[in-house]
Amino acid sequence: MYFHVLTLFPEMIMDGLNTSILGRAMEKGCIRAEAVNIRDYTLDKHQKVDDYTYGGGAGMLMQAQPVYDCVRAVLNRIEQEKKSRVIYVTPQGRVFNQQMAKELAGEDDLIFLCGHYEGIDERVLEEVVTDYVSIGDYVLTGGELPAMVMIDAIARLVPGVLNNDESAMTDSFGNGLLEYPQYSRPRVWRDKEVPPVLLNGNHKLIEQWRLEKSLERTKERRPDLYEKWRAENDCCK
Ligand code: ADE
């Protein structure tokens, strides 16, 4: 999987992605990432990439030309027979979730287009964007953090990125439920004991207990997910 992030702040992307688990995955070659500076593609002699909006209103808009040329340059480099997806990160998009992360993890290349200021000229979006995706109903100052959030969620589903393949399966949302509570040493901490079922080595009982706790927790914290799970699992728990 190769992530291409088109941005005015490439160092923000690379500093973020080169760290921790994703940094290790890049060293191992499981994933690749590049940040492409949209400003490198402007034809303006002062390197300008933004301008006022027609019709008035506060703020500046990223102009069509540098964005279009940047996207085309990346597509020309990577595109073989399969069309690559170009994701515009915007609060006006479909809200990202684990299901979308799974679906996108199957792609060879993903292009993320990060807007800034008041956004990007609509005409270039119409030309190049295949998916409009948001990370939630709030507004951030730019698309870089949302792109990194999505890349993190997608990358950890790519084989080899996590050390223990199982951990992506048992995570919250792996089975449509929130994850059960977990405990480590010591067995007693501030008079709180680890649940005894986890100490007896009976894996069937442990599995049952974990499912019960997942269901309890999901019902309490995310009743919407709980109802969905119940409907899909056709069960009366
Ligand atoms: N850009 C600004 N806010 C955003 C959000 N919530 N999701 C995606 N992109 C954004």
Short mmCIF file of C-alpha atoms and ligand atoms in Angstrom, two decimals:
data_model
loop_
_atom_site.label_atom_id
_atom_site.label_comp_id
_atom_site.label_asym_id
_atom_site.label_seq_id
_atom_site.Cartn_x
_atom_site.Cartn_y
_atom_site.Cartn_z
CA MET A 1 0.00 0.00 0.00
CA TYR A 2 1.36 3.38 -1.02
CA PHE A 3 -0.16 6.53 0.53
CA HIS A 4 0.26 9.78 -1.41
CA VAL A 5 -0.66 12.89 0.55
CA LEU A 6 -1.06 16.15 -1.40
CA THR A 7 -0.64 19.04 0.99
CA LEU A 8 0.81 22.50 1.61
CA PHE A 9 2.47 21.13 4.78
CA PRO A 10 4.45 18.03 3.76
CA GLU A 11 6.68 18.02 6.82
CA MET A 12 3.63 17.75 9.08
CA ILE A 13 2.60 14.55 7.30
CA MET A 14 6.03 12.93 7.19
CA ASP A 15 6.84 13.80 10.82
CA GLY A 16 3.55 12.21 11.87
CA LEU A 17 3.80 9.07 9.76
CA ASN A 18 7.47 8.34 10.39
CA THR A 19 6.79 7.77 14.07
CA SER A 20 6.02 4.62 16.06
CA ILE A 21 4.22 1.67 14.43
CA LEU A 22 3.76 3.27 11.01
CA GLY A 23 7.41 4.36 10.96
CA ARG A 24 8.45 0.78 11.68
CA ALA A 25 6.06 -0.52 8.99
CA MET A 26 7.65 1.84 6.46
CA GLU A 27 11.12 0.65 7.41
CA LYS A 28 9.95 -2.95 6.95
CA GLY A 29 8.46 -1.99 3.57
CA CYS A 30 4.87 -3.04 4.43
CA ILE A 31 3.61 0.43 3.54
CA ARG A 32 5.02 3.46 1.75
CA ALA A 33 4.09 7.12 2.12
CA GLU A 34 5.00 10.33 0.36
CA ALA A 35 3.91 13.91 0.99
CA VAL A 36 3.70 15.96 -2.19
CA ASN A 37 3.86 19.74 -1.85
CA ILE A 38 1.04 21.32 -3.85
CA ARG A 39 2.98 24.60 -3.89
CA ASP A 40 5.65 22.95 -6.07
CA TYR A 41 3.07 22.84 -8.88
CA THR A 42 1.94 26.47 -8.96
CA LEU A 43 2.67 28.39 -12.14
CA ASP A 44 2.43 31.69 -10.24
CA LYS A 45 5.75 33.53 -10.19
CA HIS A 46 5.31 34.33 -6.48
CA GLN A 47 4.51 30.69 -5.63
CA LYS A 48 0.96 31.66 -4.71
CA VAL A 49 -1.61 28.85 -4.39
CA ASP A 50 -4.66 30.70 -3.03
CA ASP A 51 -6.89 33.65 -3.88
CA TYR A 52 -10.07 35.43 -2.82
CA THR A 53 -13.44 33.74 -3.38
CA TYR A 54 -15.79 34.98 -6.09
CA GLY A 55 -18.96 36.38 -4.57
CA GLY A 56 -17.15 37.62 -1.47
CA GLY A 57 -16.83 36.07 1.96
CA ALA A 58 -14.08 35.59 4.48
CA GLY A 59 -10.86 33.74 3.76
CA MET A 60 -8.90 32.47 0.81
CA LEU A 61 -9.49 29.49 -1.43
CA MET A 62 -6.90 27.09 -2.86
CA GLN A 63 -6.84 27.61 -6.62
CA ALA A 64 -7.60 24.96 -9.20
CA GLN A 65 -4.36 25.01 -11.24
CA PRO A 66 -1.76 23.91 -8.67
CA VAL A 67 -4.10 21.32 -7.17
CA TYR A 68 -5.00 19.88 -10.57
CA ASP A 69 -1.40 19.71 -11.80
CA CYS A 70 -0.28 18.11 -8.54
CA VAL A 71 -2.97 15.40 -8.67
CA ARG A 72 -2.27 14.72 -12.37
CA ALA A 73 1.47 14.42 -11.72
CA VAL A 74 0.91 11.85 -8.97
CA LEU A 75 -1.67 9.91 -11.04
CA ASN A 76 0.66 9.85 -14.03
CA ARG A 77 3.41 8.38 -11.90
CA ILE A 78 1.34 5.64 -10.31
CA GLU A 79 -1.53 4.82 -12.58
CA GLN A 80 -1.45 1.46 -14.26
CA GLU A 81 -4.60 -0.32 -15.39
CA LYS A 82 -6.55 0.31 -12.19
CA LYS A 83 -7.94 3.79 -11.42
CA SER A 84 -6.56 5.14 -8.14
CA ARG A 85 -8.92 6.67 -5.62
CA VAL A 86 -8.47 10.36 -4.87
CA ILE A 87 -9.85 11.15 -1.43
CA TYR A 88 -10.65 14.76 -0.56
CA VAL A 89 -10.66 15.11 3.23
CA THR A 90 -13.45 17.49 4.11
CA PRO A 91 -16.07 17.94 6.82
CA GLN A 92 -18.58 17.71 3.95
CA GLY A 93 -17.72 14.05 3.24
CA ARG A 94 -19.06 10.65 4.27
CA VAL A 95 -18.01 9.97 7.87
CA PHE A 96 -15.02 7.61 8.05
CA ASN A 97 -15.42 4.36 9.98
CA GLN A 98 -13.80 0.95 10.42
CA GLN A 99 -15.74 -0.51 7.49
CA MET A 100 -14.31 2.17 5.18
CA ALA A 101 -10.83 1.56 6.59
CA LYS A 102 -11.15 -2.14 5.71
CA GLU A 103 -12.37 -1.39 2.23
CA LEU A 104 -9.59 1.14 1.53
CA ALA A 105 -6.91 -1.20 2.93
CA GLY A 106 -7.42 -3.34 -0.18
CA GLU A 107 -6.17 -0.62 -2.56
CA ASP A 108 -2.59 -0.48 -3.93
CA ASP A 109 -2.39 3.34 -3.90
CA LEU A 110 -4.46 5.95 -2.10
CA ILE A 111 -4.26 9.67 -2.81
CA PHE A 112 -5.33 12.07 -0.05
CA LEU A 113 -5.97 15.67 -1.01
CA CYS A 114 -5.68 18.06 1.94
CA GLY A 115 -7.40 21.41 1.75
CA HIS A 116 -6.53 24.52 3.72
CA TYR A 117 -7.93 28.01 4.20
CA GLU A 118 -11.58 28.01 3.07
CA GLY A 119 -11.13 24.90 0.93
CA ILE A 120 -10.44 24.23 -2.75
CA ASP A 121 -12.00 25.61 -5.95
CA GLU A 122 -15.00 23.39 -6.69
CA ARG A 123 -14.10 22.90 -10.36
CA VAL A 124 -10.92 20.96 -9.66
CA LEU A 125 -12.70 18.79 -7.09
CA GLU A 126 -15.28 17.87 -9.73
CA GLU A 127 -12.45 16.85 -12.07
CA VAL A 128 -10.31 14.69 -9.82
CA VAL A 129 -12.00 13.58 -6.59
CA THR A 130 -13.48 10.07 -6.30
CA ASP A 131 -14.36 10.12 -2.56
CA TYR A 132 -15.28 12.90 -0.13
CA VAL A 133 -14.48 11.74 3.40
CA SER A 134 -14.80 13.41 6.82
CA ILE A 135 -13.48 12.17 10.16
CA GLY A 136 -16.42 13.56 12.12
CA ASP A 137 -18.85 16.40 12.57
CA TYR A 138 -16.42 19.11 13.63
CA VAL A 139 -14.15 21.44 11.68
CA LEU A 140 -10.35 21.39 11.79
CA THR A 141 -7.94 23.94 10.35
CA GLY A 142 -6.85 21.69 7.49
CA GLY A 143 -7.00 18.22 6.01
CA GLU A 144 -3.61 16.99 7.26
CA LEU A 145 -4.73 15.61 10.63
CA PRO A 146 -7.80 13.90 9.16
CA ALA A 147 -5.61 12.35 6.41
CA MET A 148 -3.20 11.05 9.06
CA VAL A 149 -6.06 9.66 11.14
CA MET A 150 -7.39 7.75 8.13
CA ILE A 151 -3.94 6.54 7.05
CA ASP A 152 -3.27 5.22 10.56
CA ALA A 153 -6.58 3.33 10.65
CA ILE A 154 -6.05 1.90 7.14
CA ALA A 155 -2.34 1.07 7.49
CA ARG A 156 -2.80 -1.03 10.62
CA LEU A 157 -5.06 -3.34 8.59
CA VAL A 158 -2.35 -3.95 5.97
CA PRO A 159 -0.74 -7.38 6.55
CA GLY A 160 2.56 -7.15 8.43
CA VAL A 161 2.01 -3.68 9.90
CA LEU A 162 0.95 -4.96 13.31
CA ASN A 163 3.21 -7.55 14.89
CA ASN A 164 0.41 -9.68 16.15
CA ASP A 165 -2.10 -10.25 13.34
CA GLU A 166 -4.74 -11.08 15.88
CA SER A 167 -4.84 -7.68 17.49
CA ALA A 168 -6.64 -6.04 14.54
CA MET A 169 -9.29 -8.78 14.75
CA THR A 170 -10.06 -8.45 18.45
CA ASP A 171 -9.97 -4.64 18.50
CA SER A 172 -13.03 -2.56 19.04
CA PHE A 173 -15.10 -2.74 15.83
CA GLY A 174 -13.16 -5.81 14.60
CA ASN A 175 -16.35 -7.80 15.24
CA GLY A 176 -18.74 -4.83 15.31
CA LEU A 177 -18.50 -4.46 19.11
CA LEU A 178 -16.33 -2.43 21.47
CA GLU A 179 -13.40 -4.35 22.92
CA TYR A 180 -13.69 -6.07 26.31
CA PRO A 181 -11.68 -4.71 29.30
CA GLN A 182 -8.07 -5.87 29.62
CA TYR A 183 -5.76 -6.29 32.62
CA SER A 184 -2.06 -6.72 33.22
CA ARG A 185 0.12 -7.24 36.31
CA PRO A 186 -0.18 -6.80 39.26
CA ARG A 187 -3.15 -9.08 40.02
CA VAL A 188 -4.33 -6.66 42.74
CA TRP A 189 -3.96 -2.87 42.38
CA ARG A 190 -5.47 -0.40 44.86
CA ASP A 191 -7.62 -3.25 46.19
CA LYS A 192 -8.98 -3.94 42.71
CA GLU A 193 -8.62 -7.57 41.61
CA VAL A 194 -8.28 -8.86 38.09
CA PRO A 195 -11.50 -10.80 37.27
CA PRO A 196 -10.81 -14.42 38.45
CA VAL A 197 -12.04 -15.97 35.18
CA LEU A 198 -8.95 -14.53 33.44
CA LEU A 199 -6.62 -16.39 35.81
CA ASN A 200 -7.92 -19.92 35.44
CA GLY A 201 -6.59 -20.72 31.96
CA ASN A 202 -9.97 -21.95 30.67
CA HIS A 203 -9.98 -20.39 27.22
CA LYS A 204 -13.57 -21.21 26.43
CA LEU A 205 -14.76 -19.50 29.62
CA ILE A 206 -12.47 -16.55 28.97
CA GLU A 207 -13.86 -16.14 25.47
CA GLN A 208 -17.43 -16.26 26.81
CA TRP A 209 -16.64 -13.71 29.50
CA ARG A 210 -15.01 -11.38 26.96
CA LEU A 211 -17.99 -11.53 24.64
CA GLU A 212 -20.33 -10.76 27.55
CA LYS A 213 -18.19 -7.77 28.57
CA SER A 214 -17.99 -6.55 24.98
CA LEU A 215 -21.77 -6.70 24.72
CA GLU A 216 -22.29 -4.97 28.09
CA ARG A 217 -19.85 -2.21 27.22
CA THR A 218 -21.22 -1.66 23.73
CA LYS A 219 -24.81 -1.56 25.04
CA GLU A 220 -23.87 1.05 27.63
CA ARG A 221 -21.49 3.25 25.62
CA ARG A 222 -22.66 2.80 22.03
CA PRO A 223 -26.29 1.66 22.01
CA ASP A 224 -26.38 2.36 18.24
CA LEU A 225 -23.64 -0.23 17.58
CA TYR A 226 -25.23 -2.68 20.01
CA GLU A 227 -28.57 -2.60 18.18
CA LYS A 228 -26.81 -3.06 14.86
CA TRP A 229 -24.83 -6.06 16.17
CA ARG A 230 -28.00 -7.62 17.59
CA ALA A 231 -29.85 -7.22 14.31
CA GLU A 232 -26.93 -8.68 12.34
CA ASN A 233 -26.35 -11.56 14.75
CA ASP A 234 -30.04 -12.35 14.99
CA CYS A 235 -29.80 -12.95 18.69
CA CYS A 236 -31.58 -11.89 21.86
CA LYS A 237 -28.60 -11.15 24.17
N1 ADE B 1 -11.03 19.27 7.30
C1 ADE B 1 -11.46 20.08 8.28
N2 ADE B 1 -12.24 19.44 9.13
C2 ADE B 1 -12.32 18.14 8.69
C3 ADE B 1 -12.99 16.98 9.15
N3 ADE B 1 -13.75 16.97 10.23
N4 ADE B 1 -12.84 15.85 8.44
C4 ADE B 1 -12.09 15.85 7.32
N5 ADE B 1 -11.44 16.91 6.85
C5 ADE B 1 -11.55 18.06 7.52
#
